[in-house]
Amino acid sequence: MRLCFIGDSYVTGTGDQTCQGWAGRLCTMERRGGRDVTLYNLGVRGQTSCDIARRWLTETRSRLDGRHDGGVVLSFGVNDCTTTPHGQTRVTWADSMRATRGILEQARQTWPVLMVGPPPVGHEDHDWRIRALSDAMARLCADMKIPFLPIWEPLRARPLWCAEIARGDGFHPMGGGYAELARLVHDWPAWRKWMGAVSPLRVPS
């Protein structure tokens, strides 16, 4: 299964000293479990939902077009909730939801789609905006019958995620935090259902 992970710096794995992030760690776990997965990390640091809406389809098509074994995993929203010097968010609520709906509607026409919610970043005001956006994304995905994994609360409850953010650049965890997120996705029933359909790795004779 060829998997496109599309999103922002948290998909890229910014701050991880091994440069794997959660997507790389997740796919490593699956390959160790004997599943033949190929990872395409299409995260871009600093991008909002509107930025991602402009580029994701072209980048995904070049990797998955014409194949029957592709899948798309989306995760973004933190940058939408960042405030400008004027106190406004980089992307309005309406524009965030419009961009998210547009991406989901296009993606599901061609590929299986999963969405992972935005994570907390350890800054109270920012985090509450992220949680509100995550809740809205969850409702949208439910309406569209697209599996959605909320990660805001589980990661806030795990000391390592916020502790590593505090020790790092102030917004991104290190490898331990990304490993926690990878395990959340790994144990998600919707992800396990995907992996149940993946061909086993061929072992050289």
mmCIF file of C-alpha atoms in Angstrom:
data_model
loop_
_atom_site.group_PDB
_atom_site.id
_atom_site.type_symbol
_atom_site.label_atom_id
_atom_site.label_comp_id
_atom_site.label_asym_id
_atom_site.label_seq_id
_atom_site.Cartn_x
_atom_site.Cartn_y
_atom_site.Cartn_z
ATOM 1 C CA MET A 1 0.000 0.000 0.000
ATOM 2 C CA ARG A 2 1.383 3.380 -1.019
ATOM 3 C CA LEU A 3 0.530 5.999 1.578
ATOM 4 C CA CYS A 4 0.591 9.773 1.170
ATOM 5 C CA PHE A 5 0.773 11.588 4.505
ATOM 6 C CA ILE A 6 -0.301 15.168 3.788
ATOM 7 C CA GLY A 7 -0.033 18.080 6.185
ATOM 8 C CA ASP A 8 2.246 20.473 8.035
ATOM 9 C CA SER A 9 5.384 20.342 10.224
ATOM 10 C CA TYR A 10 3.861 17.730 12.529
ATOM 11 C CA VAL A 11 3.528 15.387 9.569
ATOM 12 C CA THR A 12 7.081 16.234 8.493
ATOM 13 C CA GLY A 13 8.294 15.447 11.998
ATOM 14 C CA THR A 14 9.985 18.756 12.776
ATOM 15 C CA GLY A 15 11.992 18.413 15.992
ATOM 16 C CA ASP A 16 12.543 14.661 15.732
ATOM 17 C CA GLN A 17 16.257 13.995 15.960
ATOM 18 C CA THR A 18 15.837 10.855 13.824
ATOM 19 C CA CYS A 19 13.899 12.738 11.095
ATOM 20 C CA GLN A 20 11.154 10.073 11.128
ATOM 21 C CA GLY A 21 8.266 11.878 12.763
ATOM 22 C CA TRP A 22 5.131 9.923 13.535
ATOM 23 C CA ALA A 23 4.451 8.902 9.943
ATOM 24 C CA GLY A 24 7.892 7.361 9.507
ATOM 25 C CA ARG A 25 7.712 5.591 12.850
ATOM 26 C CA LEU A 26 4.221 4.318 12.086
ATOM 27 C CA CYS A 27 5.235 2.844 8.741
ATOM 28 C CA THR A 28 8.362 1.338 10.286
ATOM 29 C CA MET A 29 6.177 -0.478 12.813
ATOM 30 C CA GLU A 30 3.993 -1.828 10.024
ATOM 31 C CA ARG A 31 6.937 -3.045 7.958
ATOM 32 C CA ARG A 32 8.384 -4.751 11.017
ATOM 33 C CA GLY A 33 4.989 -6.415 11.334
ATOM 34 C CA GLY A 34 5.385 -7.797 7.826
ATOM 35 C CA ARG A 35 3.194 -5.322 5.915
ATOM 36 C CA ASP A 36 4.334 -3.960 2.565
ATOM 37 C CA VAL A 37 3.791 -0.199 2.904
ATOM 38 C CA THR A 38 5.508 2.668 1.092
ATOM 39 C CA LEU A 39 5.572 6.102 2.736
ATOM 40 C CA TYR A 40 5.367 9.433 0.930
ATOM 41 C CA ASN A 41 5.737 12.250 3.456
ATOM 42 C CA LEU A 42 4.063 15.325 1.981
ATOM 43 C CA GLY A 43 4.227 17.556 5.038
ATOM 44 C CA VAL A 44 5.363 21.167 4.594
ATOM 45 C CA ARG A 45 6.342 23.216 7.617
ATOM 46 C CA GLY A 46 4.244 26.306 8.311
ATOM 47 C CA GLN A 47 1.411 25.485 5.926
ATOM 48 C CA THR A 48 -2.248 26.074 6.660
ATOM 49 C CA SER A 49 -5.230 24.143 5.366
ATOM 50 C CA CYS A 50 -5.540 26.666 2.521
ATOM 51 C CA ASP A 51 -1.903 26.168 1.517
ATOM 52 C CA ILE A 52 -2.355 22.406 1.553
ATOM 53 C CA ALA A 53 -5.571 22.658 -0.477
ATOM 54 C CA ARG A 54 -3.612 24.298 -3.306
ATOM 55 C CA ARG A 55 -0.942 21.626 -3.616
ATOM 56 C CA TRP A 56 -2.073 18.265 -2.246
ATOM 57 C CA LEU A 57 -3.834 16.902 -5.322
ATOM 58 C CA THR A 58 -0.958 17.460 -7.758
ATOM 59 C CA GLU A 59 1.543 15.951 -5.326
ATOM 60 C CA THR A 60 -0.675 12.970 -4.571
ATOM 61 C CA ARG A 61 -1.548 12.220 -8.183
ATOM 62 C CA SER A 62 2.127 12.024 -9.156
ATOM 63 C CA ARG A 63 2.573 9.254 -6.583
ATOM 64 C CA LEU A 64 -0.714 7.350 -6.654
ATOM 65 C CA ASP A 65 -2.367 7.826 -10.053
ATOM 66 C CA GLY A 66 -3.137 4.602 -11.858
ATOM 67 C CA ARG A 67 -2.578 2.440 -8.788
ATOM 68 C CA HIS A 68 -5.156 0.379 -6.922
ATOM 69 C CA ASP A 69 -3.169 0.306 -3.666
ATOM 70 C CA GLY A 70 -3.032 3.981 -2.652
ATOM 71 C CA GLY A 71 -4.238 5.688 0.507
ATOM 72 C CA VAL A 72 -4.290 9.268 1.820
ATOM 73 C CA VAL A 73 -3.746 10.313 5.442
ATOM 74 C CA LEU A 74 -4.463 13.980 6.217
ATOM 75 C CA SER A 75 -3.398 15.954 9.283
ATOM 76 C CA PHE A 76 -3.252 19.742 9.626
ATOM 77 C CA GLY A 77 -4.815 22.713 11.412
ATOM 78 C CA VAL A 78 -2.259 23.965 13.949
ATOM 79 C CA ASN A 79 -1.072 26.755 11.641
ATOM 80 C CA ASP A 80 -4.645 27.829 10.898
ATOM 81 C CA CYS A 81 -4.976 28.629 14.607
ATOM 82 C CA THR A 82 -1.774 30.669 14.890
ATOM 83 C CA THR A 83 -2.428 34.357 15.510
ATOM 84 C CA THR A 84 -0.950 37.245 13.556
ATOM 85 C CA PRO A 85 0.523 40.367 15.236
ATOM 86 C CA HIS A 86 -2.944 41.897 14.843
ATOM 87 C CA GLY A 87 -4.505 39.164 16.967
ATOM 88 C CA GLN A 88 -6.319 37.400 14.132
ATOM 89 C CA THR A 89 -5.860 33.760 13.221
ATOM 90 C CA ARG A 90 -3.921 33.059 10.034
ATOM 91 C CA VAL A 91 -7.007 31.393 8.558
ATOM 92 C CA THR A 92 -10.595 32.160 9.509
ATOM 93 C CA TRP A 93 -12.798 29.396 10.861
ATOM 94 C CA ALA A 94 -14.950 29.446 7.730
ATOM 95 C CA ASP A 95 -11.954 29.236 5.404
ATOM 96 C CA SER A 96 -10.405 26.377 7.427
ATOM 97 C CA MET A 97 -13.572 24.319 7.164
ATOM 98 C CA ARG A 98 -14.080 25.200 3.504
ATOM 99 C CA ALA A 99 -10.530 24.095 2.646
ATOM 100 C CA THR A 100 -10.828 20.906 4.699
ATOM 101 C CA ARG A 101 -14.134 19.943 3.104
ATOM 102 C CA GLY A 102 -12.737 20.578 -0.371
ATOM 103 C CA ILE A 103 -9.699 18.370 0.246
ATOM 104 C CA LEU A 104 -11.803 15.565 1.712
ATOM 105 C CA GLU A 105 -14.403 15.678 -1.065
ATOM 106 C CA GLN A 106 -11.734 15.447 -3.774
ATOM 107 C CA ALA A 107 -9.637 12.839 -2.033
ATOM 108 C CA ARG A 108 -12.417 10.378 -1.284
ATOM 109 C CA GLN A 109 -13.467 10.275 -4.931
ATOM 110 C CA THR A 110 -10.283 8.394 -5.803
ATOM 111 C CA TRP A 111 -8.566 6.989 -2.710
ATOM 112 C CA PRO A 112 -9.317 5.635 0.758
ATOM 113 C CA VAL A 113 -8.936 8.560 3.200
ATOM 114 C CA LEU A 114 -8.182 8.873 6.898
ATOM 115 C CA MET A 115 -7.820 12.087 8.880
ATOM 116 C CA VAL A 116 -5.773 12.634 12.040
ATOM 117 C CA GLY A 117 -6.677 15.713 14.045
ATOM 118 C CA PRO A 118 -4.256 18.526 14.910
ATOM 119 C CA PRO A 119 -2.156 18.097 18.081
ATOM 120 C CA PRO A 120 -1.736 20.425 21.065
ATOM 121 C CA VAL A 121 1.349 22.658 21.101
ATOM 122 C CA GLY A 122 1.673 23.511 24.783
ATOM 123 C CA HIS A 123 0.401 27.122 24.600
ATOM 124 C CA GLU A 124 -2.943 27.534 26.330
ATOM 125 C CA ASP A 125 -4.765 29.999 24.055
ATOM 126 C CA HIS A 126 -3.441 28.364 20.899
ATOM 127 C CA ASP A 127 -4.341 24.920 22.214
ATOM 128 C CA TRP A 128 -7.972 25.815 22.876
ATOM 129 C CA ARG A 129 -8.324 27.161 19.331
ATOM 130 C CA ILE A 130 -6.780 23.932 18.036
ATOM 131 C CA ARG A 131 -9.190 21.842 20.086
ATOM 132 C CA ALA A 132 -12.191 23.753 18.748
ATOM 133 C CA LEU A 133 -10.977 23.276 15.182
ATOM 134 C CA SER A 134 -10.323 19.581 15.805
ATOM 135 C CA ASP A 135 -13.869 19.151 17.122
ATOM 136 C CA ALA A 136 -15.266 20.855 14.006
ATOM 137 C CA MET A 137 -13.126 18.651 11.758
ATOM 138 C CA ALA A 138 -14.394 15.574 13.608
ATOM 139 C CA ARG A 139 -18.005 16.598 12.978
ATOM 140 C CA LEU A 140 -17.267 17.240 9.310
ATOM 141 C CA CYS A 141 -15.613 13.853 8.890
ATOM 142 C CA ALA A 142 -18.521 12.141 10.647
ATOM 143 C CA ASP A 143 -20.953 13.790 8.235
ATOM 144 C CA MET A 144 -18.799 12.644 5.301
ATOM 145 C CA LYS A 145 -18.262 9.159 6.773
ATOM 146 C CA ILE A 146 -14.481 9.586 6.781
ATOM 147 C CA PRO A 147 -12.635 8.123 9.797
ATOM 148 C CA PHE A 148 -11.190 10.824 12.067
ATOM 149 C CA LEU A 149 -8.746 10.327 14.934
ATOM 150 C CA PRO A 150 -8.813 13.077 17.601
ATOM 151 C CA ILE A 151 -5.361 13.340 19.179
ATOM 152 C CA TRP A 152 -5.619 16.619 21.108
ATOM 153 C CA GLU A 153 -6.819 15.135 24.398
ATOM 154 C CA PRO A 154 -4.706 11.946 24.347
ATOM 155 C CA LEU A 155 -1.512 13.912 23.714
ATOM 156 C CA ARG A 156 -2.328 16.581 26.318
ATOM 157 C CA ALA A 157 -2.691 13.727 28.806
ATOM 158 C CA ARG A 158 0.699 12.248 27.966
ATOM 159 C CA PRO A 159 3.468 14.094 29.831
ATOM 160 C CA LEU A 160 6.160 13.310 27.272
ATOM 161 C CA TRP A 161 4.492 15.233 24.427
ATOM 162 C CA CYS A 162 4.315 18.567 26.250
ATOM 163 C CA ALA A 163 7.605 18.020 28.088
ATOM 164 C CA GLU A 164 9.473 17.505 24.827
ATOM 165 C CA ILE A 165 7.870 20.592 23.298
ATOM 166 C CA ALA A 166 9.104 22.625 26.283
ATOM 167 C CA ARG A 167 12.618 21.219 25.878
ATOM 168 C CA GLY A 168 12.639 21.711 22.111
ATOM 169 C CA ASP A 169 11.679 24.686 19.975
ATOM 170 C CA GLY A 170 8.553 25.480 21.977
ATOM 171 C CA PHE A 171 6.097 24.016 19.442
ATOM 172 C CA HIS A 172 7.346 20.608 18.302
ATOM 173 C CA PRO A 173 8.215 17.483 20.302
ATOM 174 C CA MET A 174 11.232 15.282 19.791
ATOM 175 C CA GLY A 175 11.302 11.621 18.861
ATOM 176 C CA GLY A 176 9.614 10.395 22.019
ATOM 177 C CA GLY A 177 6.558 12.565 21.465
ATOM 178 C CA TYR A 178 6.234 11.501 17.852
ATOM 179 C CA ALA A 179 6.559 7.868 18.954
ATOM 180 C CA GLU A 180 3.556 8.378 21.250
ATOM 181 C CA LEU A 181 1.534 9.817 18.380
ATOM 182 C CA ALA A 182 2.588 6.962 16.092
ATOM 183 C CA ARG A 183 1.288 4.454 18.656
ATOM 184 C CA LEU A 184 -2.057 6.263 18.850
ATOM 185 C CA VAL A 185 -2.484 5.943 15.086
ATOM 186 C CA HIS A 186 -1.118 2.382 15.069
ATOM 187 C CA ASP A 187 -3.820 1.253 17.528
ATOM 188 C CA TRP A 188 -6.661 3.152 15.818
ATOM 189 C CA PRO A 189 -9.266 0.661 14.517
ATOM 190 C CA ALA A 190 -9.628 2.530 11.205
ATOM 191 C CA TRP A 191 -5.866 2.264 10.609
ATOM 192 C CA ARG A 192 -5.803 -1.395 11.648
ATOM 193 C CA LYS A 193 -8.587 -2.061 9.131
ATOM 194 C CA TRP A 194 -6.415 -0.514 6.404
ATOM 195 C CA MET A 195 -3.421 -2.593 7.447
ATOM 196 C CA GLY A 196 -5.527 -5.732 7.376
ATOM 197 C CA ALA A 197 -5.806 -5.317 3.613
ATOM 198 C CA VAL A 198 -2.085 -4.735 2.984
ATOM 199 C CA SER A 199 -0.054 -7.377 1.168
ATOM 200 C CA PRO A 200 2.627 -9.117 3.229
ATOM 201 C CA LEU A 201 6.244 -8.225 2.640
ATOM 202 C CA ARG A 202 8.125 -10.598 0.371
ATOM 203 C CA VAL A 203 10.958 -12.239 2.226
ATOM 204 C CA PRO A 204 14.003 -12.940 0.012
ATOM 205 C CA SER A 205 14.667 -16.671 -0.284
#
